[in-house]
mmCIF file of C-alpha atoms in Angstrom:
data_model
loop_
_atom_site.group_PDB
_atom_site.id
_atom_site.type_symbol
_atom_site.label_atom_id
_atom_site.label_comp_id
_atom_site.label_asym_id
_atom_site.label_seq_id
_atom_site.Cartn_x
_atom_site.Cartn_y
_atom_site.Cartn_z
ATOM 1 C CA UNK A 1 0.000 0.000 0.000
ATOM 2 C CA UNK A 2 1.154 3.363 -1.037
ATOM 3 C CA UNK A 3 0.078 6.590 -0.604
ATOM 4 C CA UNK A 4 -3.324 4.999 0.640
ATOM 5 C CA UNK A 5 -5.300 5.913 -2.532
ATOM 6 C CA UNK A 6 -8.755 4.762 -3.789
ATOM 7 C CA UNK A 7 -9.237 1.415 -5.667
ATOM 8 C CA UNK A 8 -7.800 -1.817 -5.127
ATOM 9 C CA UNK A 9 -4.703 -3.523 -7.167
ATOM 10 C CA UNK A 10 -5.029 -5.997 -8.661
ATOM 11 C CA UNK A 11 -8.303 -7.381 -7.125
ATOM 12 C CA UNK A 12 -10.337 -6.859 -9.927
ATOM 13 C CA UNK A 13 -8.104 -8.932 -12.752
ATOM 14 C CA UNK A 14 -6.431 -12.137 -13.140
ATOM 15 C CA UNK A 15 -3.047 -12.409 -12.422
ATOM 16 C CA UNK A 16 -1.013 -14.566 -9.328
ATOM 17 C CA UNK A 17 0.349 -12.432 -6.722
ATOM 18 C CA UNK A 18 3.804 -12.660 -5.921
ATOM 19 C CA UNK A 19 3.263 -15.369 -2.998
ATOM 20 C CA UNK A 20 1.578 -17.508 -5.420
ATOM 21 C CA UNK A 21 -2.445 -17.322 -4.580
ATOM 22 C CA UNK A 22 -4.500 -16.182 -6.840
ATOM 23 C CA UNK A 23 -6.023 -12.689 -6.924
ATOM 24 C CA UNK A 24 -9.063 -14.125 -7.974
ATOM 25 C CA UNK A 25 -9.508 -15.858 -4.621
ATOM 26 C CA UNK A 26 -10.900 -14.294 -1.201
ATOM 27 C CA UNK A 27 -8.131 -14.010 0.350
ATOM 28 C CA UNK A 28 -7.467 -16.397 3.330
ATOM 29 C CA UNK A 29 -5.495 -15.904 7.004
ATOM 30 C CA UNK A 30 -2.222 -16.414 8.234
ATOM 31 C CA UNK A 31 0.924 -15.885 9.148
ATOM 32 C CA UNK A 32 2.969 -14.315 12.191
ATOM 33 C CA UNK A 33 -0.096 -14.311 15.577
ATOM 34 C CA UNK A 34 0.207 -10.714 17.313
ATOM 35 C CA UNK A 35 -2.001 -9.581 20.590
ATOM 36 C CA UNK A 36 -5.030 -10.717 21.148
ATOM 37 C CA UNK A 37 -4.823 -14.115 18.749
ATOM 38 C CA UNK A 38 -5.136 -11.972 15.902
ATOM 39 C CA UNK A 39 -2.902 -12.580 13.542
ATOM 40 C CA UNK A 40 -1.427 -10.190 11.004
ATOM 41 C CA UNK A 41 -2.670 -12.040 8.097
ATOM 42 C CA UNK A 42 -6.010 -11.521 8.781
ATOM 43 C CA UNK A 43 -5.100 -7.880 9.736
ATOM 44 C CA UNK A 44 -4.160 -7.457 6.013
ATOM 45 C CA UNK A 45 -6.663 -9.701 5.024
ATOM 46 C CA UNK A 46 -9.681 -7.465 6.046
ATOM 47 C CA UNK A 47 -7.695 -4.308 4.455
ATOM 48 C CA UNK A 48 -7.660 -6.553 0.985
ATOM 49 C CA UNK A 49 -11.502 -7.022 1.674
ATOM 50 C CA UNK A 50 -13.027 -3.997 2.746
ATOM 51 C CA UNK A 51 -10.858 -1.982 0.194
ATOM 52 C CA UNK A 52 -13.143 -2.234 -2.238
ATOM 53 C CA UNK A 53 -15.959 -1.977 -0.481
ATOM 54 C CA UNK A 54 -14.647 1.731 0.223
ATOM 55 C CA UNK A 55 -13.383 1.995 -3.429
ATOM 56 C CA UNK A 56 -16.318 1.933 -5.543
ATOM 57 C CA UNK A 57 -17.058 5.908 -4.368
ATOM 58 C CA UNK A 58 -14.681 6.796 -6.415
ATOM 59 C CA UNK A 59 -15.250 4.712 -9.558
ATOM 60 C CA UNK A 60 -19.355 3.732 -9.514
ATOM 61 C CA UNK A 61 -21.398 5.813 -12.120
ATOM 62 C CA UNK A 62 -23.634 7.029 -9.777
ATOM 63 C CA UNK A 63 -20.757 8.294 -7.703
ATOM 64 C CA UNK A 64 -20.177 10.620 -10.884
ATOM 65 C CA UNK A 65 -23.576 11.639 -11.465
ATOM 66 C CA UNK A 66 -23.686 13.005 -7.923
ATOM 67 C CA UNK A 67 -20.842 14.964 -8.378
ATOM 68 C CA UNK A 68 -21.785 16.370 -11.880
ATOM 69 C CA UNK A 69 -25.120 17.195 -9.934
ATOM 70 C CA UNK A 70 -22.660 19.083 -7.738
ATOM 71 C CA UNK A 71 -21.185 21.099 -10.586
ATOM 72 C CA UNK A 72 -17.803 19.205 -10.228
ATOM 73 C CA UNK A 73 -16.339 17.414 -13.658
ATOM 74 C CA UNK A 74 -16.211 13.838 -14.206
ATOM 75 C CA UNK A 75 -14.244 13.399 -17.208
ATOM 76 C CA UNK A 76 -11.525 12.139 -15.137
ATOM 77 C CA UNK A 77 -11.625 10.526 -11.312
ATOM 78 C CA UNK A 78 -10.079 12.949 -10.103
ATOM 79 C CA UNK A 79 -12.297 16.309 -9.827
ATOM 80 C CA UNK A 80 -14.950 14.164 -7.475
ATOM 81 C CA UNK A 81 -11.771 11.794 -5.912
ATOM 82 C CA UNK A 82 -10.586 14.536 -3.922
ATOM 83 C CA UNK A 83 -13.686 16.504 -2.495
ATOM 84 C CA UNK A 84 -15.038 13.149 -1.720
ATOM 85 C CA UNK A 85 -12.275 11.735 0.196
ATOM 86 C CA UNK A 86 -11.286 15.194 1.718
ATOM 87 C CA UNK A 87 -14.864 16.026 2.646
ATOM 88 C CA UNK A 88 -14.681 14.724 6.269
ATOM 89 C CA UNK A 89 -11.626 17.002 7.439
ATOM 90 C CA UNK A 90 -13.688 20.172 6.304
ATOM 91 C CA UNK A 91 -12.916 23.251 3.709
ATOM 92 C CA UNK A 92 -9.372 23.092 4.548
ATOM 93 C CA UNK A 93 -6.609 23.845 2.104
ATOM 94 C CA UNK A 94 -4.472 21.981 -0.264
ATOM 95 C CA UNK A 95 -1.605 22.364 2.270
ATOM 96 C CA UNK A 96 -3.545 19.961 4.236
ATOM 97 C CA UNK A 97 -4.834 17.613 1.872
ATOM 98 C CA UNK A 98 -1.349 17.212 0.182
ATOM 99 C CA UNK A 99 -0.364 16.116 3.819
ATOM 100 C CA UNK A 100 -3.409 13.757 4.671
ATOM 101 C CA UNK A 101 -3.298 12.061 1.207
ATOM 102 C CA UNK A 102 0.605 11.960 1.276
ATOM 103 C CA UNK A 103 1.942 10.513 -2.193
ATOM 104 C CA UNK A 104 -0.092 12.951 -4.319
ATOM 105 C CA UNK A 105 2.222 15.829 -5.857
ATOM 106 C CA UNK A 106 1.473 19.311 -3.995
ATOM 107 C CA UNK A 107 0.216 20.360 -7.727
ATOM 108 C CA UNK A 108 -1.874 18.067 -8.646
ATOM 109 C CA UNK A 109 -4.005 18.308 -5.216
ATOM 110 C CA UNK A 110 -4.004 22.487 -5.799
ATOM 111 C CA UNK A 111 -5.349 21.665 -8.836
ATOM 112 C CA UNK A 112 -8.357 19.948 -7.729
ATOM 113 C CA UNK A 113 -8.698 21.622 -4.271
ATOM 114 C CA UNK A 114 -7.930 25.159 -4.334
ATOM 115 C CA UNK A 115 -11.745 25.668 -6.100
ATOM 116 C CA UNK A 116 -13.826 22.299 -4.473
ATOM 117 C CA UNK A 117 -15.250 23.925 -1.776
ATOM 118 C CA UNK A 118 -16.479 26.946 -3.911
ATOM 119 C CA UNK A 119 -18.203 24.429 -5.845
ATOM 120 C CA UNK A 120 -19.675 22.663 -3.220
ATOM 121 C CA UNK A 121 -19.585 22.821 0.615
ATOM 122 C CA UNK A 122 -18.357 19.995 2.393
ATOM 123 C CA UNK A 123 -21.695 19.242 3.821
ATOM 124 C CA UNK A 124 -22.913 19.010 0.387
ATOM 125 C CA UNK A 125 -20.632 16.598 -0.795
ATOM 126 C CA UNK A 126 -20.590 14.592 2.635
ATOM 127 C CA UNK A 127 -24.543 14.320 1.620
ATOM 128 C CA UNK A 128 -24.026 13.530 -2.727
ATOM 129 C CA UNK A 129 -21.287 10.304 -1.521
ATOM 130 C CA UNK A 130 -23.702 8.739 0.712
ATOM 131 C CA UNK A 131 -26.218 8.451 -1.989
ATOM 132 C CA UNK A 132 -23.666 7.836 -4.425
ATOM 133 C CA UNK A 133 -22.994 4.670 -1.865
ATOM 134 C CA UNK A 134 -26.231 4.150 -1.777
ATOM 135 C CA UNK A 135 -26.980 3.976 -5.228
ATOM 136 C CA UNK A 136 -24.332 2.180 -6.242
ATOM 137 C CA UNK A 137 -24.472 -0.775 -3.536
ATOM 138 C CA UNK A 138 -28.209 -1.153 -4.698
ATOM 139 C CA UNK A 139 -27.336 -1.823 -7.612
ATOM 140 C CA UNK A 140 -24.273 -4.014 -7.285
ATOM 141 C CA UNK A 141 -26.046 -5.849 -4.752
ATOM 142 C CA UNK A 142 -29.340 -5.825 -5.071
ATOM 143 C CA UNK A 143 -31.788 -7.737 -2.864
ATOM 144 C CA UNK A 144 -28.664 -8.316 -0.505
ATOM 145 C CA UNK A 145 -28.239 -4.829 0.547
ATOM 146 C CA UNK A 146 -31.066 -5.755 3.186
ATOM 147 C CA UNK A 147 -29.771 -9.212 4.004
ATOM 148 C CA UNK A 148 -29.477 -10.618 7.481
ATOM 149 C CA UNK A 149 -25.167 -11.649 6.344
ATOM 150 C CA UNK A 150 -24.930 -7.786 5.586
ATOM 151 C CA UNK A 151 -26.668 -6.376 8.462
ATOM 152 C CA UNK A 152 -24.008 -8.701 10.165
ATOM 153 C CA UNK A 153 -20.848 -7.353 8.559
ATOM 154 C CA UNK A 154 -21.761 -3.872 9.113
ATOM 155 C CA UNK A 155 -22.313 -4.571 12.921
ATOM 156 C CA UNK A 156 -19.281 -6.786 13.063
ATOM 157 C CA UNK A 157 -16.987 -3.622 10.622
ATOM 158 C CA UNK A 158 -18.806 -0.810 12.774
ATOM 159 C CA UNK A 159 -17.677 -2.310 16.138
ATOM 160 C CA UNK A 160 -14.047 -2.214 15.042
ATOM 161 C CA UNK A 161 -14.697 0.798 12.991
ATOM 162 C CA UNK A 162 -15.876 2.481 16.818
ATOM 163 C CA UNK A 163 -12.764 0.680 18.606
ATOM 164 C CA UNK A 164 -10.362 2.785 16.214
ATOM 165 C CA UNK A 165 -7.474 4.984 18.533
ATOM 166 C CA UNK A 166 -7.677 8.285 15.754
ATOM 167 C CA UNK A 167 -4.774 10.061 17.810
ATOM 168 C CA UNK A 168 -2.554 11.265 15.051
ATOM 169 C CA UNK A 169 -4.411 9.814 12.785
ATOM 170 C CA UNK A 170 -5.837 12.688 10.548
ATOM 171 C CA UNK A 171 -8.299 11.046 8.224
ATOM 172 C CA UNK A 172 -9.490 8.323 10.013
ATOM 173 C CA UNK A 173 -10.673 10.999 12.955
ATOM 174 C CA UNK A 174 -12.601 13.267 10.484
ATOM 175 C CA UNK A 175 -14.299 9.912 8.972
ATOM 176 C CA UNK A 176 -15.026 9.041 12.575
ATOM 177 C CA UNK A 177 -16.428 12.136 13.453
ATOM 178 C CA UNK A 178 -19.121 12.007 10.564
ATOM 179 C CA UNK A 179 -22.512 10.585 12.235
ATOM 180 C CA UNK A 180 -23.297 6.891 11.482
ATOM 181 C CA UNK A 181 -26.024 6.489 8.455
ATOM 182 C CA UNK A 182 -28.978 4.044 9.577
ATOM 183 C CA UNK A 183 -28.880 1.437 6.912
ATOM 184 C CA UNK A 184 -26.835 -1.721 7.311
ATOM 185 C CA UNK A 185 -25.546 -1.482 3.879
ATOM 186 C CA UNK A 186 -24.396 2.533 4.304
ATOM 187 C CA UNK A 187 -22.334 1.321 7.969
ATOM 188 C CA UNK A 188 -20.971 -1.247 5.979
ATOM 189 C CA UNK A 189 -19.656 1.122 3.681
ATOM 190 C CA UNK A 190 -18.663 3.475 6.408
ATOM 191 C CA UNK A 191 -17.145 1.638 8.726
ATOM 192 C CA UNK A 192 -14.789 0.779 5.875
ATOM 193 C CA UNK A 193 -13.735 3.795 5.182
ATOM 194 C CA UNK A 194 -12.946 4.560 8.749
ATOM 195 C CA UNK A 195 -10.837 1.505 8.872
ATOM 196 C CA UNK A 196 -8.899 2.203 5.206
ATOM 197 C CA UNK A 197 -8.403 5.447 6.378
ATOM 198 C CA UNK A 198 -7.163 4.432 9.860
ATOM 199 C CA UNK A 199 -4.588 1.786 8.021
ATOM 200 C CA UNK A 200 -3.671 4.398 5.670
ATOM 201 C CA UNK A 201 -2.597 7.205 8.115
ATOM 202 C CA UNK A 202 -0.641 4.096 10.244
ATOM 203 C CA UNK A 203 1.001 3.357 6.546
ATOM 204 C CA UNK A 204 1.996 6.750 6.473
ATOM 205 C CA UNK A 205 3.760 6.540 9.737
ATOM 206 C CA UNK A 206 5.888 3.750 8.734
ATOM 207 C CA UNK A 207 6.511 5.600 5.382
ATOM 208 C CA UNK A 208 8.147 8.517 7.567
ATOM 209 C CA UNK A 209 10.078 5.312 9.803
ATOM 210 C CA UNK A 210 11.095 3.973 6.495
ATOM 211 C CA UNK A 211 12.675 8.075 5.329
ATOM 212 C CA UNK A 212 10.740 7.630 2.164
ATOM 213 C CA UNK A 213 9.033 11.326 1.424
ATOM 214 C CA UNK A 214 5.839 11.636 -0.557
ATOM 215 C CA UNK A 215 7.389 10.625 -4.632
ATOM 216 C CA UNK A 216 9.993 8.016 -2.960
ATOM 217 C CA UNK A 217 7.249 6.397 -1.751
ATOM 218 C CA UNK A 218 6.021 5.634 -4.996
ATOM 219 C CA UNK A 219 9.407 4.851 -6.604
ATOM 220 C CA UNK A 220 10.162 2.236 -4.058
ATOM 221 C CA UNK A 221 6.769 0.769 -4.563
ATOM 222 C CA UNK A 222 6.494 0.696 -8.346
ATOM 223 C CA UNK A 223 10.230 -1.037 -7.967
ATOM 224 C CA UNK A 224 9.361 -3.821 -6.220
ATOM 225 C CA UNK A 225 6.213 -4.758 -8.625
ATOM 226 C CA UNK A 226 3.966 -2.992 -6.455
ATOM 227 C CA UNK A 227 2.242 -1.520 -9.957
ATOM 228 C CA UNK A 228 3.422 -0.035 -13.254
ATOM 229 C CA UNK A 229 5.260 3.124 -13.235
ATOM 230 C CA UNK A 230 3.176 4.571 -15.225
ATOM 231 C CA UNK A 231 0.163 3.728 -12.829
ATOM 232 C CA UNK A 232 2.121 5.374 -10.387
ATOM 233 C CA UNK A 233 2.683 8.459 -12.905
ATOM 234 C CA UNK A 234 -1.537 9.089 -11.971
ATOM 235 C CA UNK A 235 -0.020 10.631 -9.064
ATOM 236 C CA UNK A 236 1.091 13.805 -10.039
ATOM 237 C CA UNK A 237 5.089 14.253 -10.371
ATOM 238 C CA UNK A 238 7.263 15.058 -12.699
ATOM 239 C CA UNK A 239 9.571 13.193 -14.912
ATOM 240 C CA UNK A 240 12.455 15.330 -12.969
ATOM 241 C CA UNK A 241 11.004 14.725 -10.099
ATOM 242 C CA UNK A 242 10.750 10.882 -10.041
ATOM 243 C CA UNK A 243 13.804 10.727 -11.499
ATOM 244 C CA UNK A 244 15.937 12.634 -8.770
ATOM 245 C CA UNK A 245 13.963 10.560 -6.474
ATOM 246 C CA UNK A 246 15.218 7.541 -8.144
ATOM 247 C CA UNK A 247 18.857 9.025 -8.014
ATOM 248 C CA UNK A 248 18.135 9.190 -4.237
ATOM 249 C CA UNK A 249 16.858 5.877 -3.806
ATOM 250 C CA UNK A 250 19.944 4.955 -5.720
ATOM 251 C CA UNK A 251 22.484 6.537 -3.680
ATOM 252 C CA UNK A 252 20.441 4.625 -0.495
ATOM 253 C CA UNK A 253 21.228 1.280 -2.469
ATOM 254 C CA UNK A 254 17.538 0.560 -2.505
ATOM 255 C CA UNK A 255 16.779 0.578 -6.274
ATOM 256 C CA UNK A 256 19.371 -0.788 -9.097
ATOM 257 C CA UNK A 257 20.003 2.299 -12.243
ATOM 258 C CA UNK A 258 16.785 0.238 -13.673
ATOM 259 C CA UNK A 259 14.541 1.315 -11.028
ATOM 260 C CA UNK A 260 14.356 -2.150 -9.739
ATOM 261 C CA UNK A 261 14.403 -3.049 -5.783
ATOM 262 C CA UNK A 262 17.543 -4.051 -4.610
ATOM 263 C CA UNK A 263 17.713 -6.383 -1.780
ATOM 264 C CA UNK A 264 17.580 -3.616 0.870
ATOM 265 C CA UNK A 265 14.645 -2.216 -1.399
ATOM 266 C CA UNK A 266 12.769 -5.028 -1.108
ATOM 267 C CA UNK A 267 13.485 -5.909 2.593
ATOM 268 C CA UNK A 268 12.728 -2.079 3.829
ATOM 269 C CA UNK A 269 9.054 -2.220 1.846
ATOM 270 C CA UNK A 270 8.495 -5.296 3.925
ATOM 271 C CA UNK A 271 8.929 -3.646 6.902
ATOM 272 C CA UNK A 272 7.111 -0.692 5.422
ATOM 273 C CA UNK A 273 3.986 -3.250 5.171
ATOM 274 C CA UNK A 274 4.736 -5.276 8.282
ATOM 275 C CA UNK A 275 4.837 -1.718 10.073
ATOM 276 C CA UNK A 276 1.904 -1.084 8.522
ATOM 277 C CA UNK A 277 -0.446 -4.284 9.688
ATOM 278 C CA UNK A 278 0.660 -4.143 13.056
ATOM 279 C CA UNK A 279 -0.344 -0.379 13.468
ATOM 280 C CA UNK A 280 -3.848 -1.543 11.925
ATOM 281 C CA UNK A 281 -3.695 -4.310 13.967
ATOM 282 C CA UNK A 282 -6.288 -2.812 17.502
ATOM 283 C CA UNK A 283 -9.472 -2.663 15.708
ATOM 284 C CA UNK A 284 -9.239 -6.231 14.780
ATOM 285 C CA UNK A 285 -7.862 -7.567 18.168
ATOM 286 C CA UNK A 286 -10.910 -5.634 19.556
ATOM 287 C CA UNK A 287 -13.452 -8.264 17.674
ATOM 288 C CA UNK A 288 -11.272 -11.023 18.890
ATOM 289 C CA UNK A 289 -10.280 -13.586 16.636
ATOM 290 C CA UNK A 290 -13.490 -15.548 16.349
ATOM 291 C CA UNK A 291 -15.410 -12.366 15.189
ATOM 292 C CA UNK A 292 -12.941 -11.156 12.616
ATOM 293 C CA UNK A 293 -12.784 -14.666 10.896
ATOM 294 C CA UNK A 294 -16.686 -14.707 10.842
ATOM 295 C CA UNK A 295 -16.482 -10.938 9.078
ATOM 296 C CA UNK A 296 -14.064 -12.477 6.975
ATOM 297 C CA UNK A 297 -16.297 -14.978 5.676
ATOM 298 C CA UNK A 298 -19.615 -12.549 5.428
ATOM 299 C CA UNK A 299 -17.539 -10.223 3.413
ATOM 300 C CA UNK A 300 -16.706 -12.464 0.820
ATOM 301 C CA UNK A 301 -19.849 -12.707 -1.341
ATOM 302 C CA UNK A 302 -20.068 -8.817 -0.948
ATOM 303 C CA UNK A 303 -16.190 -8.690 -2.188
ATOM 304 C CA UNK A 304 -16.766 -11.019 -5.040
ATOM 305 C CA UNK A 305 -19.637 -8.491 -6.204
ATOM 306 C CA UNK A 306 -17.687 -5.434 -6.426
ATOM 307 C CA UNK A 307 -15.242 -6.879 -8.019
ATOM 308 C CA UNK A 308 -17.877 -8.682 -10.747
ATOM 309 C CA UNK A 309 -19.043 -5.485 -11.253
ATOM 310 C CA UNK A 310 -15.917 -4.046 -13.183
ATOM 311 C CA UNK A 311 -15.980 -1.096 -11.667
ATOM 312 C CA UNK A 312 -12.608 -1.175 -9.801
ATOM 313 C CA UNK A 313 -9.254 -1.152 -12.356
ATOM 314 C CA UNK A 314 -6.932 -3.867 -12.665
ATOM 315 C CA UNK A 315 -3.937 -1.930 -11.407
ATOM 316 C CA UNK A 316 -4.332 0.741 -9.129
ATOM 317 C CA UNK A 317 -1.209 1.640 -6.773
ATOM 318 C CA UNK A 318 -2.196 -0.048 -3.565
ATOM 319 C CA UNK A 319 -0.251 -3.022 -4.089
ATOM 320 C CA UNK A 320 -3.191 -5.335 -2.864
ATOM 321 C CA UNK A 321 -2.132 -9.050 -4.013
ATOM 322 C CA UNK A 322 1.450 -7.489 -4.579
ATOM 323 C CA UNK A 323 2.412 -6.943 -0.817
#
């Protein structure tokens, strides 16, 4: 995960991850046990399933068609991306987003902010993505939005979501401090987001442990696999700028003159995602082991519907299936 962006990678293609399972299968448990018999593995397990619960905000049609009613432009993501996401921390300033979203260039988030709030407030656009949700999990999943398994998984997500520490944890407090919807299907949904948001401000933490800045971040990732450069291009910089933070990167032994992850690349981004599970690791060891495995298995029809839908790309730059 990098840069804690909207969409998942790789979840909605074919394609064998680089441990060998399939993306095509829910993913399963594992691996190193840590506090409260949960173990990591199904810490990044419920990040690889929720994910694109949260995700299809920022790619559903009737995510657009709420922010066109808005008056923002949807010929591109991105003009309805970054209200939408930034909504919960107020009208604040680029300055801030920039910070809060992390691996975005400074530019490309003036671009889209400086004027968002003149075109809608963030009430309004708070209001326009929980009917987008809405809409869109209607008609993804029909009849089940009112299911007895759903109404499960959003009690199961919420109490986690409510067990979230947000101390220095920018975007996963503003999420948290927007008032729980009534229907099952919209606490699934938002309980989500509070727990992507919370994982992606501890991810951010370990970036700054790791010393990779904002584009480093990105040029480590795309070395090891994580996505295409040119994914990672989406983001904003520069040629010049990805390039000197190659030469950095370089000069820190971490990437090759290809842009491939050396050996101390590769071991530092597993830290970076280690890091990263165990600080999303307290919401989960606050259901208790037998609880998250049970939301584990009532999320997986709902998973297997977003991704049938085709809404979510193939290769986005989160690295899920990758890392």
């Amino acid at each position: 995960m990098s840069g804690n962006v909207g969409g998942a990678s790789g979840v909605g293609g074919a394609g064998v991850a680089e441990d060998g399972v399939s993306q095509k299968e829910v993913p399963q448990g594992g691996g190193p046990k840590e506090g409260a018999g949960v173990e990591l593995g199904r810490v990044r397990q419920l990040w690889h399933l929720l994910e694109p619960l949260h995700a299809v905000l920022y790619y559903a049609p009737e995510a657009f068609e709420e922010a066109a009613a808005l008056g923002y432009g949807i010929e591109e993501r991105w003009p309805s991306y970054f209200p939408f996401r930034a909504a919960p921390l107020g009208a604040v300033g680029s300055g801030r987003v920039a910070s809060a979203f992390y691996s975005f260039s400074p530019r490309m988030v003036d671009d889209h902010i400086k004027s968002a709030w003149e075109t809608a407030s963030p009430e309004q656009v708070l209001a326009a993505r929980e009917r987008a949700v809405d809409r869109a999990y209607r008609a993804i999943l029909g009849d089940r939005v009112t299911s007895p398994e759903l109404a499960e998984a959003a009690s199961l997500a919420r109490r986690a979501a409510e067990a979230v520490n947000t101390a220095g944890r920018q975007l996963a407090a503003a999420n948290a401090d927007v008032s729980w919807p009534e229907a099952p299907h919209l606490q699934l949904w938002h309980a989500a987001t509070i727990l992507r948001e919370h994982r992606g401000d501890g991810h951010l933490a370990a970036l700054l442990v790791a010393g990779l800045d904002p584009v480093e971040s990105l040029v480590s990732f795309a070395a090891i696999g994580a996505a295409s450069v040119e994914r990672f291009e989406s983001r904003g910089w520069s040629p010049e700028e990805w390039a000197a933070a190659r030469g950095r990167l370089i000069a820190r032994g971490l990437v090759d003159e290809d842009g491939i992850a050396t050996d101390a690349g590769r071991q530092l981004r597993r830290q970076v995602e280690h890091h990263t599970d165990r600080l999303a690791a307290a919401p989960w060891q606050s259901l208790g082991p037998d609880a998250v495995g049970r939301l584990a298995d009532l999320l997986g029809e709902f998973w297997v519907a977003v991704l049938g839908s085709g809404l979510l790309p193939s290769e986005t730059t989160l690295g899920i299936g990758k890392v």
